[in-house]
CSV table of N, CA and C in Angstrom, one decimal:
chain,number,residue,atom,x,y,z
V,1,UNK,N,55.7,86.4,49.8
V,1,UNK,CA,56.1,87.7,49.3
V,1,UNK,C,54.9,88.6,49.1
V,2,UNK,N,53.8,88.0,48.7
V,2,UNK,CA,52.6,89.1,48.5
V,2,UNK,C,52.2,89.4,49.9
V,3,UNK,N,52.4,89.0,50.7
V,3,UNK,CA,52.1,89.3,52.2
V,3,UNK,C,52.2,90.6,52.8
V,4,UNK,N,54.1,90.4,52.3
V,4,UNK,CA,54.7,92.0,52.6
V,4,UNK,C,54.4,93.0,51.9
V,5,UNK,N,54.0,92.3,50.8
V,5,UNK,CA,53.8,94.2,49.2
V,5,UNK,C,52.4,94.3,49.9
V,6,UNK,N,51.4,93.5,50.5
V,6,UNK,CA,50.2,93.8,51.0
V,6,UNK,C,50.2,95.2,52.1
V,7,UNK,N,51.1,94.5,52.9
V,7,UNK,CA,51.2,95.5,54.3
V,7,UNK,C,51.9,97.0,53.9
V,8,UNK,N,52.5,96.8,52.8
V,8,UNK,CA,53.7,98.1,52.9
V,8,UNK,C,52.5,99.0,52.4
V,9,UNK,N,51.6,98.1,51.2
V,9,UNK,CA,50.7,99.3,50.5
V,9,UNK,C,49.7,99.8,51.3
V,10,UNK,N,49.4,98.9,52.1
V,10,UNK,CA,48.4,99.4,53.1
V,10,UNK,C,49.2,100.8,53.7
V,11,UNK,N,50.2,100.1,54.5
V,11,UNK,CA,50.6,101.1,55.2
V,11,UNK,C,50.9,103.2,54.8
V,12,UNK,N,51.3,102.6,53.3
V,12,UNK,CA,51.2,103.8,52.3
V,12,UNK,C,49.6,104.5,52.4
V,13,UNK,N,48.8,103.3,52.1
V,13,UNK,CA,47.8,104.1,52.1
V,13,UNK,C,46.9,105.1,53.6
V,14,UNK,N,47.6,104.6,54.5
V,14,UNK,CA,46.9,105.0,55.7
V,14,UNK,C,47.7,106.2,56.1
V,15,UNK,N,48.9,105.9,55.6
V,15,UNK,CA,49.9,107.2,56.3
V,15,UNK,C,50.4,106.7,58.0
V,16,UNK,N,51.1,108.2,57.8
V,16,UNK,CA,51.1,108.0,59.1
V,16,UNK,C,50.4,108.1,60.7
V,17,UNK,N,49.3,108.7,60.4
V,17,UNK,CA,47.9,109.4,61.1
V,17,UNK,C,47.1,108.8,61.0
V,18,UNK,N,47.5,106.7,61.1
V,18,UNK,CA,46.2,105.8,60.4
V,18,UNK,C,45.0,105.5,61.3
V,19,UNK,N,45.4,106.2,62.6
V,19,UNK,CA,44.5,106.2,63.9
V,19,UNK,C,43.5,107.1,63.5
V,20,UNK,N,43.9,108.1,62.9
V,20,UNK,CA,42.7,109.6,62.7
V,20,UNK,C,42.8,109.8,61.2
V,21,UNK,N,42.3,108.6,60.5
V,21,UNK,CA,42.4,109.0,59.0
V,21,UNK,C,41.3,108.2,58.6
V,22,UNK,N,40.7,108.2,57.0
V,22,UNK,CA,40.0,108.0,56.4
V,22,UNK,C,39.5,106.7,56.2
V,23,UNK,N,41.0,106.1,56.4
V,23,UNK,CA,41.2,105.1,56.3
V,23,UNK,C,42.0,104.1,57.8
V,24,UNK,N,41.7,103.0,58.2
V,24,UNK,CA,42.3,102.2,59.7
V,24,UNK,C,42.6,100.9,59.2
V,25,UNK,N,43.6,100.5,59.9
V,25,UNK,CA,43.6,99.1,59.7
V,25,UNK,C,44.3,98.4,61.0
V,26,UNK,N,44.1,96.9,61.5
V,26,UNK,CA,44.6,96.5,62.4
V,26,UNK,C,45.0,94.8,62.4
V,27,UNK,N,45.6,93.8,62.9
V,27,UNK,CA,45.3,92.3,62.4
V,27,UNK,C,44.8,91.8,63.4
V,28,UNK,N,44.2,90.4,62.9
V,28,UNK,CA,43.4,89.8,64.4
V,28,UNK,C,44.8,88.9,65.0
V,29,UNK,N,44.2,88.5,65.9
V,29,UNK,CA,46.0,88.0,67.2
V,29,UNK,C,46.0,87.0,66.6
V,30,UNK,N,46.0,86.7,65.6
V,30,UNK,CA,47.0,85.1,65.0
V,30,UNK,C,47.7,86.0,63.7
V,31,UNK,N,47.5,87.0,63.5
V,31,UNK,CA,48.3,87.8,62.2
V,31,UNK,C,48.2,87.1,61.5
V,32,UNK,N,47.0,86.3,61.0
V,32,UNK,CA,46.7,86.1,59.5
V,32,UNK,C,45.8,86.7,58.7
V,33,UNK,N,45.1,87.5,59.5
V,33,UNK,CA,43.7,88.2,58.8
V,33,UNK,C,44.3,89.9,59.0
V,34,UNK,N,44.0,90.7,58.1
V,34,UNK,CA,44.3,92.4,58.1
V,34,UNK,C,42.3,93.0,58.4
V,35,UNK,N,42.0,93.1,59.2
V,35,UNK,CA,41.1,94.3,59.2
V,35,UNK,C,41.2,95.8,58.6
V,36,UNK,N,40.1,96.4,58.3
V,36,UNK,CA,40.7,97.2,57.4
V,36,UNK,C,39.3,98.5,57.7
V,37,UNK,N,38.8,99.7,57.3
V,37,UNK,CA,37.7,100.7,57.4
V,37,UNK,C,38.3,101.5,56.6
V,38,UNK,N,37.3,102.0,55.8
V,38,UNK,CA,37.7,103.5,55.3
V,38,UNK,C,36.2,104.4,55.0
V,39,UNK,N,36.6,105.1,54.8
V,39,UNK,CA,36.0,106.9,55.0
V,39,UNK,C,34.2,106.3,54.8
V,40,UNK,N,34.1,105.1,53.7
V,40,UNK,CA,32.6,105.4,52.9
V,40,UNK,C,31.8,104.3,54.2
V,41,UNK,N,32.4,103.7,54.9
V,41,UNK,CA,32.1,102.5,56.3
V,41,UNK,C,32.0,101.4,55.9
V,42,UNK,N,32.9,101.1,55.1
V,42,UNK,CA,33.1,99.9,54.1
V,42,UNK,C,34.1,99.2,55.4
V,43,UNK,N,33.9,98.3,56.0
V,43,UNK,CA,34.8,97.5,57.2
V,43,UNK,C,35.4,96.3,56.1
V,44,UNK,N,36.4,95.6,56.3
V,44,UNK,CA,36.9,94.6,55.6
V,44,UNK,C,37.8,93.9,56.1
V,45,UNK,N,37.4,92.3,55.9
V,45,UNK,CA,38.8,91.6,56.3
V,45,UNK,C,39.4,90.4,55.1
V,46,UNK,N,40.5,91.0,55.2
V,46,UNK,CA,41.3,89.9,54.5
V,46,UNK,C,42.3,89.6,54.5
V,47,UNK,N,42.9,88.7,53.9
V,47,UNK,CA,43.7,87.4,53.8
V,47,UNK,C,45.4,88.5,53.8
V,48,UNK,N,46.1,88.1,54.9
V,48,UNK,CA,47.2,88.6,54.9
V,48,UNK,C,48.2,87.9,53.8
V,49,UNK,N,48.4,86.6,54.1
V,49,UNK,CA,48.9,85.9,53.0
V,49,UNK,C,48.5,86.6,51.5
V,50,UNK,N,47.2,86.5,50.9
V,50,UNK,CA,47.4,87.0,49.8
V,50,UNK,C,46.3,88.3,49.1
V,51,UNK,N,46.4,89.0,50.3
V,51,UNK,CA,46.0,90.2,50.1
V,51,UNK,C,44.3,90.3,50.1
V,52,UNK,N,44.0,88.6,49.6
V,52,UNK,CA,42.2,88.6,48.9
V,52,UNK,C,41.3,89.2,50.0
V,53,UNK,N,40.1,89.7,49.9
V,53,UNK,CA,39.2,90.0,50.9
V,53,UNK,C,38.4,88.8,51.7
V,54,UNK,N,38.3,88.6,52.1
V,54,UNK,CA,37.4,87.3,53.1
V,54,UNK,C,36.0,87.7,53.3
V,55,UNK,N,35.8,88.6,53.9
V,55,UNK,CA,34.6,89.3,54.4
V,55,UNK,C,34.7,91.0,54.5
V,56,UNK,N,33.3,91.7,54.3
V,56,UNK,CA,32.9,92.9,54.4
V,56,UNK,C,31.8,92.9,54.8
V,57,UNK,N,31.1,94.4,55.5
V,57,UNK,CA,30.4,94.9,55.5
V,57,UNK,C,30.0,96.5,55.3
V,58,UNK,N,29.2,96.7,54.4
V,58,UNK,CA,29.2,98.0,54.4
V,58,UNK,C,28.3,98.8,55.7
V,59,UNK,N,29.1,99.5,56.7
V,59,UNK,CA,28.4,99.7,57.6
V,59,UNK,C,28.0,101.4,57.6
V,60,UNK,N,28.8,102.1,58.6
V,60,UNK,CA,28.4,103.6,59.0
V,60,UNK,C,29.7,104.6,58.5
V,61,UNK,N,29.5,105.5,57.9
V,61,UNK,CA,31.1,106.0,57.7
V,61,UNK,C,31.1,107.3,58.6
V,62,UNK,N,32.3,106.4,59.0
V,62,UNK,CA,33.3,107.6,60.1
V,62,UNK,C,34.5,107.7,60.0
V,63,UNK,N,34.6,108.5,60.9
V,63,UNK,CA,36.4,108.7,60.7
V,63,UNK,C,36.7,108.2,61.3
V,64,UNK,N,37.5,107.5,60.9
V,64,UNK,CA,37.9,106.0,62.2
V,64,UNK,C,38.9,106.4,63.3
V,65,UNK,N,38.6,105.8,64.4
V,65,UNK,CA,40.1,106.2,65.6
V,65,UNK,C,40.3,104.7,66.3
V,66,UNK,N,39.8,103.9,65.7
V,66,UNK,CA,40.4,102.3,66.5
V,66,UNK,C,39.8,101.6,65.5
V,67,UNK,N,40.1,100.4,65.5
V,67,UNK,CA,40.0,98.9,65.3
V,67,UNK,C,40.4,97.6,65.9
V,68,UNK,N,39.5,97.1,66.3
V,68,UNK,CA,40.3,95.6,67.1
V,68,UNK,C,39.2,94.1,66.6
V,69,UNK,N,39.8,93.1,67.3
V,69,UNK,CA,38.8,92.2,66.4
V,69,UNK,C,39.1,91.0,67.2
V,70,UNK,N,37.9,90.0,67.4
V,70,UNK,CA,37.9,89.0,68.6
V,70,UNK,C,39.2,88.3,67.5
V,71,UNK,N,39.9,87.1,68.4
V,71,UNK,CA,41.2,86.2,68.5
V,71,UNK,C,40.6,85.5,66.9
V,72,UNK,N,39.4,85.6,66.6
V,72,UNK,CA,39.1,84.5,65.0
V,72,UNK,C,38.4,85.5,64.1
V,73,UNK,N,38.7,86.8,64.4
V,73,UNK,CA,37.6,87.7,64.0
V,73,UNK,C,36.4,87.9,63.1
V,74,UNK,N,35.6,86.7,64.5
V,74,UNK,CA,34.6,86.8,64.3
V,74,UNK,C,33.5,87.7,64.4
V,75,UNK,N,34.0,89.2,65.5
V,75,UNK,CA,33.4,90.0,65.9
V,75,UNK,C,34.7,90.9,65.7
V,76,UNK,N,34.4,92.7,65.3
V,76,UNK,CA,34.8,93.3,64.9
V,76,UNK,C,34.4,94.5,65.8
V,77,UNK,N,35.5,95.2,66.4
V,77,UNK,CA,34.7,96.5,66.9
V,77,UNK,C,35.4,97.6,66.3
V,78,UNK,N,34.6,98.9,66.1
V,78,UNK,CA,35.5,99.9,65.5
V,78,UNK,C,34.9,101.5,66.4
V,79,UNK,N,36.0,102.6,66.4
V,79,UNK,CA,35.6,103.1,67.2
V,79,UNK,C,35.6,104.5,66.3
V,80,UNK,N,34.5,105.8,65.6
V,80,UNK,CA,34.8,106.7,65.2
V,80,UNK,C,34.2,107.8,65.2
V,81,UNK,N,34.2,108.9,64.6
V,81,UNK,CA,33.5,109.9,64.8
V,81,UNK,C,33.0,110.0,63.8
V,82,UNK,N,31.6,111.0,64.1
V,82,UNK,CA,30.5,110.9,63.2
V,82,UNK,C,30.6,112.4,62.3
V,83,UNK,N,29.5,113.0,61.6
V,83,UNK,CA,29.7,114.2,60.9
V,83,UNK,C,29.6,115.4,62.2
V,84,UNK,N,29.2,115.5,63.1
V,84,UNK,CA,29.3,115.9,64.3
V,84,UNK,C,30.2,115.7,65.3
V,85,UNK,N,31.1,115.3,64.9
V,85,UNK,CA,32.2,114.8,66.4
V,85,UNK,C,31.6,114.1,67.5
V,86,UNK,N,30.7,113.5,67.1
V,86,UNK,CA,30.2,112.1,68.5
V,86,UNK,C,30.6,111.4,67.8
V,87,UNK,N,31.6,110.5,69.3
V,87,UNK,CA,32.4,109.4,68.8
V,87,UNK,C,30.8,108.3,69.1
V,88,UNK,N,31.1,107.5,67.9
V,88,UNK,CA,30.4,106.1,68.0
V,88,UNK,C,31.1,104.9,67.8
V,89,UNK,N,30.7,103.6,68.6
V,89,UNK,CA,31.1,102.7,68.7
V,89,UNK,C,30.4,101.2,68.0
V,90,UNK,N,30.9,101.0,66.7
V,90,UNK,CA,30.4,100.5,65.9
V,90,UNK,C,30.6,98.5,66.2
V,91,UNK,N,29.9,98.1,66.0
V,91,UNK,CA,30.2,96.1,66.8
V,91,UNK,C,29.6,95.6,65.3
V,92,UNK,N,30.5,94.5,64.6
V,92,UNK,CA,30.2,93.8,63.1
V,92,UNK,C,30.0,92.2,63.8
V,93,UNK,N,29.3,91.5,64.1
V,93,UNK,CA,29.4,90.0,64.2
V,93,UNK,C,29.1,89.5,63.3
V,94,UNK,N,30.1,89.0,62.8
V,94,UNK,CA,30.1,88.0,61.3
V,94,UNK,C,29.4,87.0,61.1
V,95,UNK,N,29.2,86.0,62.4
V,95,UNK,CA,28.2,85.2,62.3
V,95,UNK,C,26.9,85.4,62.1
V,96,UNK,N,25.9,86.3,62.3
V,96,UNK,CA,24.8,86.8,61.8
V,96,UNK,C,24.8,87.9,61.0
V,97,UNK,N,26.1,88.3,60.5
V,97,UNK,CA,26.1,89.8,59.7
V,97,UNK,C,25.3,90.6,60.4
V,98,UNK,N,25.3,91.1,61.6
V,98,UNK,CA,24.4,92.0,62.3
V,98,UNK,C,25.7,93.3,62.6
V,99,UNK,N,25.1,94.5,62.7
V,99,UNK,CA,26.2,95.4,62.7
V,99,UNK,C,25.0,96.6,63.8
V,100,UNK,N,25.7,97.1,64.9
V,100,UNK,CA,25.0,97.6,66.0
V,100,UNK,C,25.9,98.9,65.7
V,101,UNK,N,25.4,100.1,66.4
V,101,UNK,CA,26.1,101.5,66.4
V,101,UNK,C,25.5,102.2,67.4
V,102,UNK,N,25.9,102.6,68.3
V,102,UNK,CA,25.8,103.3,69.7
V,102,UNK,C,27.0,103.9,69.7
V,103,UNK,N,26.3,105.2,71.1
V,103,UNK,CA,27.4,106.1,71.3
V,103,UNK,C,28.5,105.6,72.5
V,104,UNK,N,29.5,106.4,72.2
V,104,UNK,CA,30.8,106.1,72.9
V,104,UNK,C,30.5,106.5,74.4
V,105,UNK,N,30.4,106.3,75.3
V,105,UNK,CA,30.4,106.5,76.4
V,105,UNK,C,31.2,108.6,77.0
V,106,UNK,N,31.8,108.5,76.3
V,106,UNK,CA,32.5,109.5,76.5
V,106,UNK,C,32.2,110.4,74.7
V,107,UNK,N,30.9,110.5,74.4
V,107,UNK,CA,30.9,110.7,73.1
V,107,UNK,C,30.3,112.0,72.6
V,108,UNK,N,31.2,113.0,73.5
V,108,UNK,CA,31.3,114.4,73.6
V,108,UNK,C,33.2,114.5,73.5
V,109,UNK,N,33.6,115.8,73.7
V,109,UNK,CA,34.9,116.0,73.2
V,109,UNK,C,35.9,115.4,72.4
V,110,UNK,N,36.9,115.8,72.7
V,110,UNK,CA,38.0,115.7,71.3
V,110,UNK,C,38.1,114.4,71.2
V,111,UNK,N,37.8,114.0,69.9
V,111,UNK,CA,37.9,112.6,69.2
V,111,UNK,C,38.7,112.2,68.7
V,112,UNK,N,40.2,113.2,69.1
V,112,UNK,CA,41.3,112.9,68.5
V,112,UNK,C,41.9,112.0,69.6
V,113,UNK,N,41.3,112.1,70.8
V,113,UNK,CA,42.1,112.0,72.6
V,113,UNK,C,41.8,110.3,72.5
V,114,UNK,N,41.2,109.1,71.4
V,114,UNK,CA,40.6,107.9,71.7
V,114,UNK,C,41.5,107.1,72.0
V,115,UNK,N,41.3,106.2,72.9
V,115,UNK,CA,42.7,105.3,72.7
V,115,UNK,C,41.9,104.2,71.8
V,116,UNK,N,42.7,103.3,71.0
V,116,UNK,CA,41.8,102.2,70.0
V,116,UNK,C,41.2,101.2,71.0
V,117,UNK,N,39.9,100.8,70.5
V,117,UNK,CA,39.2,99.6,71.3
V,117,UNK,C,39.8,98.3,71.8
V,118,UNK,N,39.7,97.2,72.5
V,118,UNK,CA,39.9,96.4,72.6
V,118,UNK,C,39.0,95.2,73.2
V,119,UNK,N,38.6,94.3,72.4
V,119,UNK,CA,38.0,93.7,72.3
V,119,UNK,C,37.9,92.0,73.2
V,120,UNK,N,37.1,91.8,73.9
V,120,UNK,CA,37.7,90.7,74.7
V,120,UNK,C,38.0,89.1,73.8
V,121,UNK,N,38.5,87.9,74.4
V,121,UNK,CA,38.8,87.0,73.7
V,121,UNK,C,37.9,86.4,73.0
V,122,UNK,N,36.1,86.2,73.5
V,122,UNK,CA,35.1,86.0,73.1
V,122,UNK,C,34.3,87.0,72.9
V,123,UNK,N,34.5,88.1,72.4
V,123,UNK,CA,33.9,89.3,71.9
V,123,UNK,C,33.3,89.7,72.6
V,124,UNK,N,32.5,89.5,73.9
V,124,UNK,CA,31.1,89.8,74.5
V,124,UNK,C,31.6,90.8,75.0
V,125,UNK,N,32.4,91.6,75.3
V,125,UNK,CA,33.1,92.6,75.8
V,125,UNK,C,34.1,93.5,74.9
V,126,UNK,N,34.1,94.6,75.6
V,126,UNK,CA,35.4,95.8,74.9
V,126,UNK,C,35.4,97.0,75.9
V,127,UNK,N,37.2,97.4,75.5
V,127,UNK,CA,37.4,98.4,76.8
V,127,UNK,C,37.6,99.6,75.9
V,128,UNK,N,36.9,100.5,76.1
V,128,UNK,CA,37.5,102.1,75.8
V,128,UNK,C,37.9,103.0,76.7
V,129,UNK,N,38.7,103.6,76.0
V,129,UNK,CA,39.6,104.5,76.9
V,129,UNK,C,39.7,105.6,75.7
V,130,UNK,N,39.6,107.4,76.7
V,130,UNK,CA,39.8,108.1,75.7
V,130,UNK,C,41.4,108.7,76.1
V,131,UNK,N,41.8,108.2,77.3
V,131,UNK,CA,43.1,108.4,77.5
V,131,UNK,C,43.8,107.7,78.2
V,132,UNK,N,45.1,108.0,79.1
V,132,UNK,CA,45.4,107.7,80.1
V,132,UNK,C,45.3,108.0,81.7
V,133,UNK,N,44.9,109.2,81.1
V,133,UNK,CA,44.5,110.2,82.2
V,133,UNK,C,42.8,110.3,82.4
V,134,UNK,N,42.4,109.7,82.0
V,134,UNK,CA,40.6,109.5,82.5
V,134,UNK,C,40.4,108.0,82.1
V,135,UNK,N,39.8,107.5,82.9
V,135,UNK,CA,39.1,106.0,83.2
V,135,UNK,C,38.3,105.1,82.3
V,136,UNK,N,38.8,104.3,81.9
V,136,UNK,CA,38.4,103.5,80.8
V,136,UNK,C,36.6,102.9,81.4
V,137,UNK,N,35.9,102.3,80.1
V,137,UNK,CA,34.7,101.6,80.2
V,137,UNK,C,34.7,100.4,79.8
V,138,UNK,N,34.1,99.1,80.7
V,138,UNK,CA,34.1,97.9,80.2
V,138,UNK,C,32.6,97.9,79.5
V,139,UNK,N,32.6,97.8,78.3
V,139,UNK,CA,30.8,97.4,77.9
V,139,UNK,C,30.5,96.0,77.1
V,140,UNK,N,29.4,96.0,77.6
V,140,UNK,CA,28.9,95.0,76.8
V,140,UNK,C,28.6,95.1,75.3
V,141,UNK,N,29.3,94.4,74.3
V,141,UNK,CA,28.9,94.6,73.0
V,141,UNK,C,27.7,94.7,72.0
V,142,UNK,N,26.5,93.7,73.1
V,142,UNK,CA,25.5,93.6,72.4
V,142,UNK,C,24.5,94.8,72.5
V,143,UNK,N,25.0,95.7,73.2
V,143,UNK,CA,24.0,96.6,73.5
V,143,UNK,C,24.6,98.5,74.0
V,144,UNK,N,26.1,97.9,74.0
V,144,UNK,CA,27.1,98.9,74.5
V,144,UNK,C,26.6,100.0,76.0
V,145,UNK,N,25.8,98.7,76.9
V,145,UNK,CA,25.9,98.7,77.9
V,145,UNK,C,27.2,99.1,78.8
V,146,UNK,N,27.3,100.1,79.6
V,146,UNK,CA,28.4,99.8,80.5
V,146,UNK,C,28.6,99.1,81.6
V,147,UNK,N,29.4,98.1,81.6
V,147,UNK,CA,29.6,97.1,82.8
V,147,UNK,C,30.6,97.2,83.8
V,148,UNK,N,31.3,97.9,83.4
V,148,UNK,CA,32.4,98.9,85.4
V,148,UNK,C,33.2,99.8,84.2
V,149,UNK,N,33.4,100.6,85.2
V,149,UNK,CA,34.6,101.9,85.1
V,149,UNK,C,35.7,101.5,85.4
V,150,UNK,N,36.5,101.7,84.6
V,150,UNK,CA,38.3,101.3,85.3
V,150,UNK,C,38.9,102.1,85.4
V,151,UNK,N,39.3,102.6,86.5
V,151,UNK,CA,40.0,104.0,87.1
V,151,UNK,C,41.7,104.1,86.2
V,152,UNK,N,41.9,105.3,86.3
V,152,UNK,CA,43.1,105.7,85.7
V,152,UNK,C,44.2,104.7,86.2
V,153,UNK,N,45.2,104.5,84.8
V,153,UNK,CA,46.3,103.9,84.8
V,153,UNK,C,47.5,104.7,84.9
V,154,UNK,N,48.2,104.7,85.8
V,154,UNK,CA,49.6,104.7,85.4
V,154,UNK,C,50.0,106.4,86.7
């Protein structure tokens, strides 16, 4: 039961704009863990079952426009905009508490246009896209290298 009063409050608190709000949140692919960001760059993960926190880091505060998180989220990527509107691409690896912040490939124009990150099964990778209609970037996370262009979908 605390599982569900967890998510609904979350969900209250994010609204419905949780992509372009103060606050983000997302789960890692076994939907046991809630990732979580808000406005001060406070990143957080914790316990869906019973709400508790597991891990934080206080990192960069942005306005968040993604969140995704390796399959044990052990690696965390989050994608936002700065006091300037450069989107930055922020990488948390939990196993050394190390937290990187580079720019977004595309980290000029509207930062509303992001599609959320997505992070590969072993973290060493992530794909961004600011749309549908322009070409996503494969990068490398350790250094937010880009490693190919993926031409438009659809």
């Amino acid at each position: 039961m605390a599982r569900w009063r967890y998510l609904f409050a979350l969900a209250l608190l994010a609204g419905p704009n949780a992509a372009h709000a103060d606050h983000i949140a997302g789960l890692s692919a076994d939907g046991q863990l809630l990732l979580t960001g808000d406005s001060a760059g406070r990143l957080s993960i914790r316990s869906i079952e019973t709400g508790g926190e597991v891990d934080h880091v206080d990192a960069a505060p942005l306005r968040w426009r993604g969140l995704s998180g390796s399959p044990d989220a052990g690696q965390v990527v989050a994608l936002g905009a700065d006091g300037q509107d450069r989107l930055r691409v922020l990488v948390w690896r939990r196993s050394t508490k190390s937290v990187r912040v580079f720019d977004a490939p595309f980290a000029d124009g509207d930062p509303s246009l992001v599609v959320a990150p997505v992070i590969s099964p072993g973290g060493e990778t992530m794909l961004l896209r600011r749309s549908s209609r322009e070409p996503g970037y494969l990068l490398d996370t350790a250094d937010g290298r880009i490693l190919a262009t993926i031409g438009k979908v659809g």
